Coordinates of C-alpha atoms in Angstrom, one line a residue:
M1213 CA 78.0 -22.4 62.5
P1214 CA 74.0 -21.7 62.4
D1215 CA 71.3 -23.7 63.5
V1216 CA 69.8 -23.7 59.9
L1217 CA 72.1 -23.8 57.2
L1218 CA 70.4 -24.3 53.8
A1219 CA 72.5 -26.3 51.1
N1220 CA 72.0 -24.3 48.0
D1221 CA 74.1 -24.2 44.0
A1222 CA 76.3 -21.5 43.6
D1223 CA 73.6 -19.6 41.4
H1224 CA 70.8 -20.0 43.9
V1225 CA 73.5 -19.5 47.3
E1226 CA 72.3 -15.7 47.9
T1227 CA 68.7 -16.0 49.1
W1228 CA 65.4 -16.1 46.6
D1229 CA 62.7 -13.9 46.6
D1230 CA 60.6 -17.0 47.2
E1231 CA 63.0 -18.2 50.1
R1232 CA 62.8 -15.3 52.0
P1233 CA 59.9 -16.3 53.8
L1234 CA 61.3 -19.4 55.1
V1235 CA 64.5 -17.1 56.3
D1236 CA 62.2 -14.8 58.1
A1237 CA 59.9 -17.6 59.6
L1238 CA 63.1 -19.7 61.0
R1239 CA 64.7 -16.7 62.6
T1240 CA 61.6 -15.9 64.0
Q1241 CA 61.6 -19.4 65.7
G1242 CA 64.8 -17.9 67.4
L1243 CA 67.2 -20.0 65.2
S1244 CA 69.9 -18.5 63.4
V1245 CA 70.3 -18.8 59.4
A1246 CA 72.6 -19.1 56.8
S1247 CA 73.2 -20.5 53.4
A1248 CA 75.8 -22.8 51.6
V1249 CA 77.4 -23.9 48.1
W1250 CA 76.4 -27.5 49.0
G1251 CA 79.8 -30.1 48.8
D1252 CA 81.8 -26.9 49.6
P1253 CA 84.6 -28.3 51.9
N1254 CA 85.4 -25.2 53.6
V1255 CA 81.8 -26.0 55.2
D1256 CA 81.3 -27.8 58.7
W1257 CA 78.0 -28.9 57.6
A1258 CA 78.1 -31.5 60.8
S1259 CA 78.4 -28.7 63.3
A1260 CA 75.2 -26.7 62.3
R1261 CA 72.0 -28.2 64.0
I1262 CA 70.0 -29.1 60.6
V1263 CA 71.5 -29.1 56.7
V1264 CA 68.0 -28.8 54.4
L1265 CA 68.2 -28.7 51.0
R1266 CA 66.9 -26.3 48.5
Y1267 CA 68.4 -25.5 45.5
V1268 CA 70.5 -27.4 44.6
F1269 CA 69.5 -28.1 40.9
D1270 CA 73.1 -28.5 39.2
Y1271 CA 73.3 -32.0 40.9
V1272 CA 72.1 -33.1 37.9
G1273 CA 75.1 -33.3 36.4
R1274 CA 77.6 -34.5 39.6
R1275 CA 75.1 -36.9 40.5
D1276 CA 77.3 -39.5 42.4
E1277 CA 79.7 -36.6 43.8
F1278 CA 76.7 -34.8 44.8
C1279 CA 74.8 -38.3 46.5
D1280 CA 78.0 -39.0 48.7
W1281 CA 78.2 -35.5 50.2
A1282 CA 74.4 -36.3 51.2
D1283 CA 75.3 -39.9 52.7
G1284 CA 78.3 -38.3 54.6
L1285 CA 75.7 -36.0 56.8
T1286 CA 73.7 -37.5 59.6
N1287 CA 71.9 -33.7 59.6
V1288 CA 70.9 -33.5 55.9
H1289 CA 66.5 -33.1 55.2
N1290 CA 65.6 -34.6 53.4
P1291 CA 67.2 -38.0 54.2
A1292 CA 70.1 -39.2 52.6
R1293 CA 68.5 -42.3 51.1
L1294 CA 66.0 -40.5 49.2
I1295 CA 68.1 -38.1 47.4
R1296 CA 69.9 -41.1 45.9
W1297 CA 66.5 -42.6 45.1
N1298 CA 64.5 -39.6 44.0
S1299 CA 67.5 -38.2 41.9
H1300 CA 66.9 -40.7 39.7
K1301 CA 63.4 -41.0 38.2
S1302 CA 63.9 -44.8 38.0
Y1303 CA 61.4 -43.8 41.5
L1304 CA 58.8 -43.9 40.1
R1305 CA 58.6 -47.5 38.8
E1306 CA 59.3 -48.9 42.2
L1307 CA 55.8 -46.4 42.9
E1308 CA 54.0 -47.9 40.3
S1309 CA 54.5 -51.6 41.8
A1310 CA 53.3 -50.1 44.8
G1311 CA 50.0 -49.6 43.4
V1312 CA 50.2 -45.7 42.4
A1313 CA 49.1 -44.4 39.3
T1314 CA 51.8 -43.2 37.0
V1315 CA 52.3 -41.8 33.2
P1316 CA 52.8 -45.1 31.3
T1317 CA 57.1 -44.9 30.5
E1318 CA 59.4 -47.0 28.2
W1319 CA 62.5 -47.3 30.1
L1320 CA 65.3 -47.6 28.2
D1321 CA 69.2 -48.1 29.7
A1322 CA 72.5 -46.1 28.9
G1323 CA 74.0 -47.3 25.8
A1324 CA 70.7 -48.9 24.6
I1325 CA 70.2 -48.5 20.7
G1326 CA 66.5 -47.4 20.7
N1327 CA 65.0 -47.3 18.2
L1328 CA 62.1 -44.6 18.7
A1329 CA 59.6 -45.8 16.1
D1330 CA 59.6 -49.3 17.2
V1331 CA 58.7 -48.0 20.7
L1332 CA 55.9 -46.0 19.6
D1333 CA 54.5 -48.7 16.9
A1334 CA 54.5 -51.2 19.7
R1335 CA 53.1 -49.0 22.2
G1336 CA 50.7 -47.4 20.3
W1337 CA 51.9 -43.9 20.8
N1338 CA 51.8 -40.6 18.4
D1339 CA 52.3 -38.0 20.8
V1340 CA 55.3 -38.5 23.6
V1341 CA 57.8 -36.9 25.8
V1342 CA 61.9 -38.0 25.5
K1343 CA 63.7 -37.0 28.4
P1344 CA 66.8 -38.6 30.7
A1345 CA 66.0 -39.8 33.7
I1346 CA 68.4 -37.8 36.0
D1347 CA 67.2 -34.1 35.2
N1348 CA 65.1 -31.1 36.6
G1349 CA 63.2 -28.7 35.2
A1350 CA 62.0 -30.8 31.8
R1351 CA 65.3 -29.2 30.8
G1352 CA 66.5 -32.6 28.9
T1353 CA 62.6 -33.3 27.3
L1354 CA 61.6 -33.2 24.2
R1355 CA 58.1 -33.5 22.8
V1356 CA 58.3 -35.8 19.6
T1357 CA 55.1 -36.7 17.4
T1358 CA 55.5 -39.5 14.6
K1359 CA 54.4 -36.2 11.7
D1360 CA 58.4 -35.4 12.6
L1361 CA 60.2 -38.5 14.1
A1362 CA 63.8 -37.0 13.2
P1363 CA 64.0 -34.6 15.9
G1364 CA 63.3 -37.1 18.4
R1365 CA 65.5 -39.7 17.0
A1366 CA 68.8 -37.8 17.2
H1367 CA 67.6 -36.3 20.7
L1368 CA 66.9 -40.0 21.9
D1369 CA 70.4 -41.1 20.9
T1370 CA 72.0 -38.1 22.4
L1371 CA 70.0 -39.1 25.7
L1372 CA 71.7 -42.5 25.6
K1373 CA 74.9 -42.0 25.4
L1374 CA 74.7 -39.9 28.5
G1375 CA 72.2 -42.3 30.7
D1376 CA 69.0 -43.7 31.2
V1377 CA 66.1 -42.4 28.9
M1378 CA 62.6 -42.1 30.0
I1379 CA 59.7 -42.1 27.0
Q1380 CA 56.0 -41.2 27.9
P1381 CA 52.9 -40.4 25.9
Y1382 CA 52.0 -36.6 26.1
I1383 CA 49.6 -35.6 28.4
A1384 CA 47.9 -32.9 26.8
A1385 CA 45.9 -31.9 30.6
T1386 CA 49.5 -30.5 31.1
E1387 CA 48.6 -27.6 29.0
G1388 CA 45.0 -27.1 29.8
P1389 CA 44.2 -27.9 33.0
G1390 CA 47.7 -27.5 34.0
E1391 CA 49.6 -30.1 36.1
H1392 CA 49.0 -29.5 40.1
K1393 CA 52.2 -29.4 42.6
L1394 CA 50.7 -30.3 45.8
I1395 CA 53.2 -29.1 48.4
H1396 CA 53.5 -30.8 51.9
F1397 CA 55.6 -29.9 55.2
D1398 CA 55.6 -33.2 57.5
G1399 CA 53.3 -34.9 55.5
T1400 CA 50.8 -32.5 55.6
F1401 CA 49.0 -31.0 53.0
S1402 CA 50.0 -27.1 52.5
H1403 CA 49.2 -25.3 49.4
A1404 CA 49.1 -26.4 45.3
I1405 CA 49.9 -24.6 42.6
R1406 CA 49.2 -24.3 38.9
E1407 CA 52.8 -24.0 37.1
H1408 CA 53.0 -22.4 33.4
P1409 CA 54.5 -25.8 31.4
R1410 CA 57.3 -26.1 30.7
L1411 CA 58.3 -28.2 27.3
G1412 CA 59.8 -26.4 24.6
G1413 CA 62.6 -24.6 26.1
R1414 CA 60.0 -22.2 28.2
E1415 CA 61.2 -20.7 31.4
F1416 CA 60.2 -20.8 34.9
V1417 CA 58.1 -17.3 35.5
M1418 CA 57.2 -16.7 39.0
D1419 CA 54.4 -14.6 37.4
R1420 CA 52.9 -17.2 35.4
I1421 CA 52.1 -19.3 38.2
S1422 CA 49.2 -19.6 40.2
R1423 CA 47.8 -21.2 43.7
V1424 CA 45.0 -23.7 43.3
D1425 CA 42.8 -26.0 45.1
P1426 CA 43.4 -29.5 44.1
E1427 CA 40.8 -32.5 43.8
P1428 CA 39.9 -35.2 46.1
E1429 CA 41.7 -37.2 43.8
E1430 CA 44.5 -35.3 43.4
L1431 CA 45.4 -35.1 47.1
A1432 CA 44.3 -38.9 47.7
L1433 CA 47.0 -39.7 45.5
A1434 CA 49.4 -37.7 47.0
Q1435 CA 48.9 -39.4 50.6
Q1436 CA 49.0 -42.5 48.6
V1437 CA 52.3 -41.7 47.4
L1438 CA 54.1 -40.6 50.7
A1439 CA 52.7 -43.4 52.6
Q1440 CA 55.2 -45.3 50.7
I1441 CA 58.0 -43.8 51.8
P1442 CA 59.4 -45.2 54.8
E1443 CA 61.0 -41.8 56.1
S1444 CA 57.5 -39.8 56.3
P1445 CA 56.8 -37.6 57.6
L1446 CA 58.8 -35.5 55.7
V1447 CA 60.4 -32.1 56.6
Y1448 CA 59.0 -31.3 52.7
A1449 CA 58.0 -32.8 49.5
R1450 CA 56.2 -31.5 46.9
V1451 CA 53.9 -34.5 44.7
D1452 CA 52.9 -33.1 40.9
V1453 CA 49.8 -34.4 39.7
V1454 CA 47.8 -34.5 36.4
M1455 CA 44.3 -35.1 36.2
D1456 CA 44.2 -37.4 32.9
E1457 CA 40.8 -38.2 31.7
G1458 CA 39.5 -38.5 35.0
V1459 CA 42.5 -40.3 36.6
A1460 CA 44.9 -38.9 39.3
R1461 CA 48.2 -39.7 38.0
L1462 CA 52.2 -38.9 39.5
M1463 CA 53.8 -36.6 37.1
E1464 CA 57.1 -36.3 39.8
L1465 CA 57.5 -36.3 43.6
E1466 CA 60.2 -34.0 44.7
V1467 CA 62.2 -33.9 47.7
I1468 CA 65.3 -32.6 47.2
E1469 CA 65.3 -29.4 45.5
P1470 CA 61.2 -28.4 44.8
V1471 CA 60.6 -24.7 44.9
L1472 CA 57.8 -24.7 47.6
F1473 CA 56.5 -21.3 46.2
F1474 CA 56.1 -19.4 50.2
T1475 CA 54.9 -16.3 48.3
K1476 CA 52.1 -17.8 47.1
A1477 CA 50.8 -19.4 50.1
P1478 CA 50.8 -16.8 53.2
G1479 CA 51.5 -18.5 56.3
S1480 CA 53.2 -21.7 54.7
A1481 CA 56.9 -21.0 55.1
E1482 CA 56.0 -20.8 58.6
R1483 CA 54.6 -24.4 58.9
M1484 CA 57.7 -25.6 57.2
A1485 CA 60.0 -23.7 59.6
E1486 CA 57.9 -25.5 62.6
A1487 CA 58.5 -28.8 60.7
I1488 CA 62.2 -28.2 60.9
V1489 CA 61.8 -27.1 64.6
A1490 CA 60.6 -30.6 64.9
R1491 CA 63.2 -32.3 63.8
I1492 CA 65.8 -29.9 65.7

């Protein structure tokens, strides 16, 4: 087994361009590196010195299987408890209770009968996003307005048959200044990027992504979030933040499979490699 085993899904087991700087940085540190499909029973995961989760995007449809696999490893990072916690967006409720500014959310349990019009009326919202509580890449997210509720009703009904659902007001700043993704290694801020908005089925395009300097309020929010995690400092964490009318709000915390945009920030791969070496 190699020193470092990168866990990916079947579509990303071959090293992606943005991940190559990390592989190179680890090898510069004298470590052997390989990639494998998570859960593959033919891989001796326990024999690697460390297992690092990377592009395990397919866990969304196999969450229980994925979490059980991670629970069986003592050498996985980020730690297995965080994988189960972070893979369902109810972690946002916990962070909100701890005083973290999040986006207001109406939570609906799987199997519930949800009346979208009633939710919007009770909350005073007229422009919302409806999305599953287990998801990534905004694949199951739909923007809905009071001017055309029918698609939203159908989407909500479909999602509730499959799992828990979130309804949130649409944050206009995600289209203007944009959502900023603050990337940290070993608890220390490394770099931030602005990603092109992904709603409406827009695909991920690296060329649309630019590096940004976060606001002091965004940096402070990220540190507040990471301070709530008992396992901190983590090998890596991405804190997705938006400035909403002067308030820094947490959109998502990513500690499982975030793209870390190494190619946008020279030196960042070396910083993560150092965090991995520290764990070894």
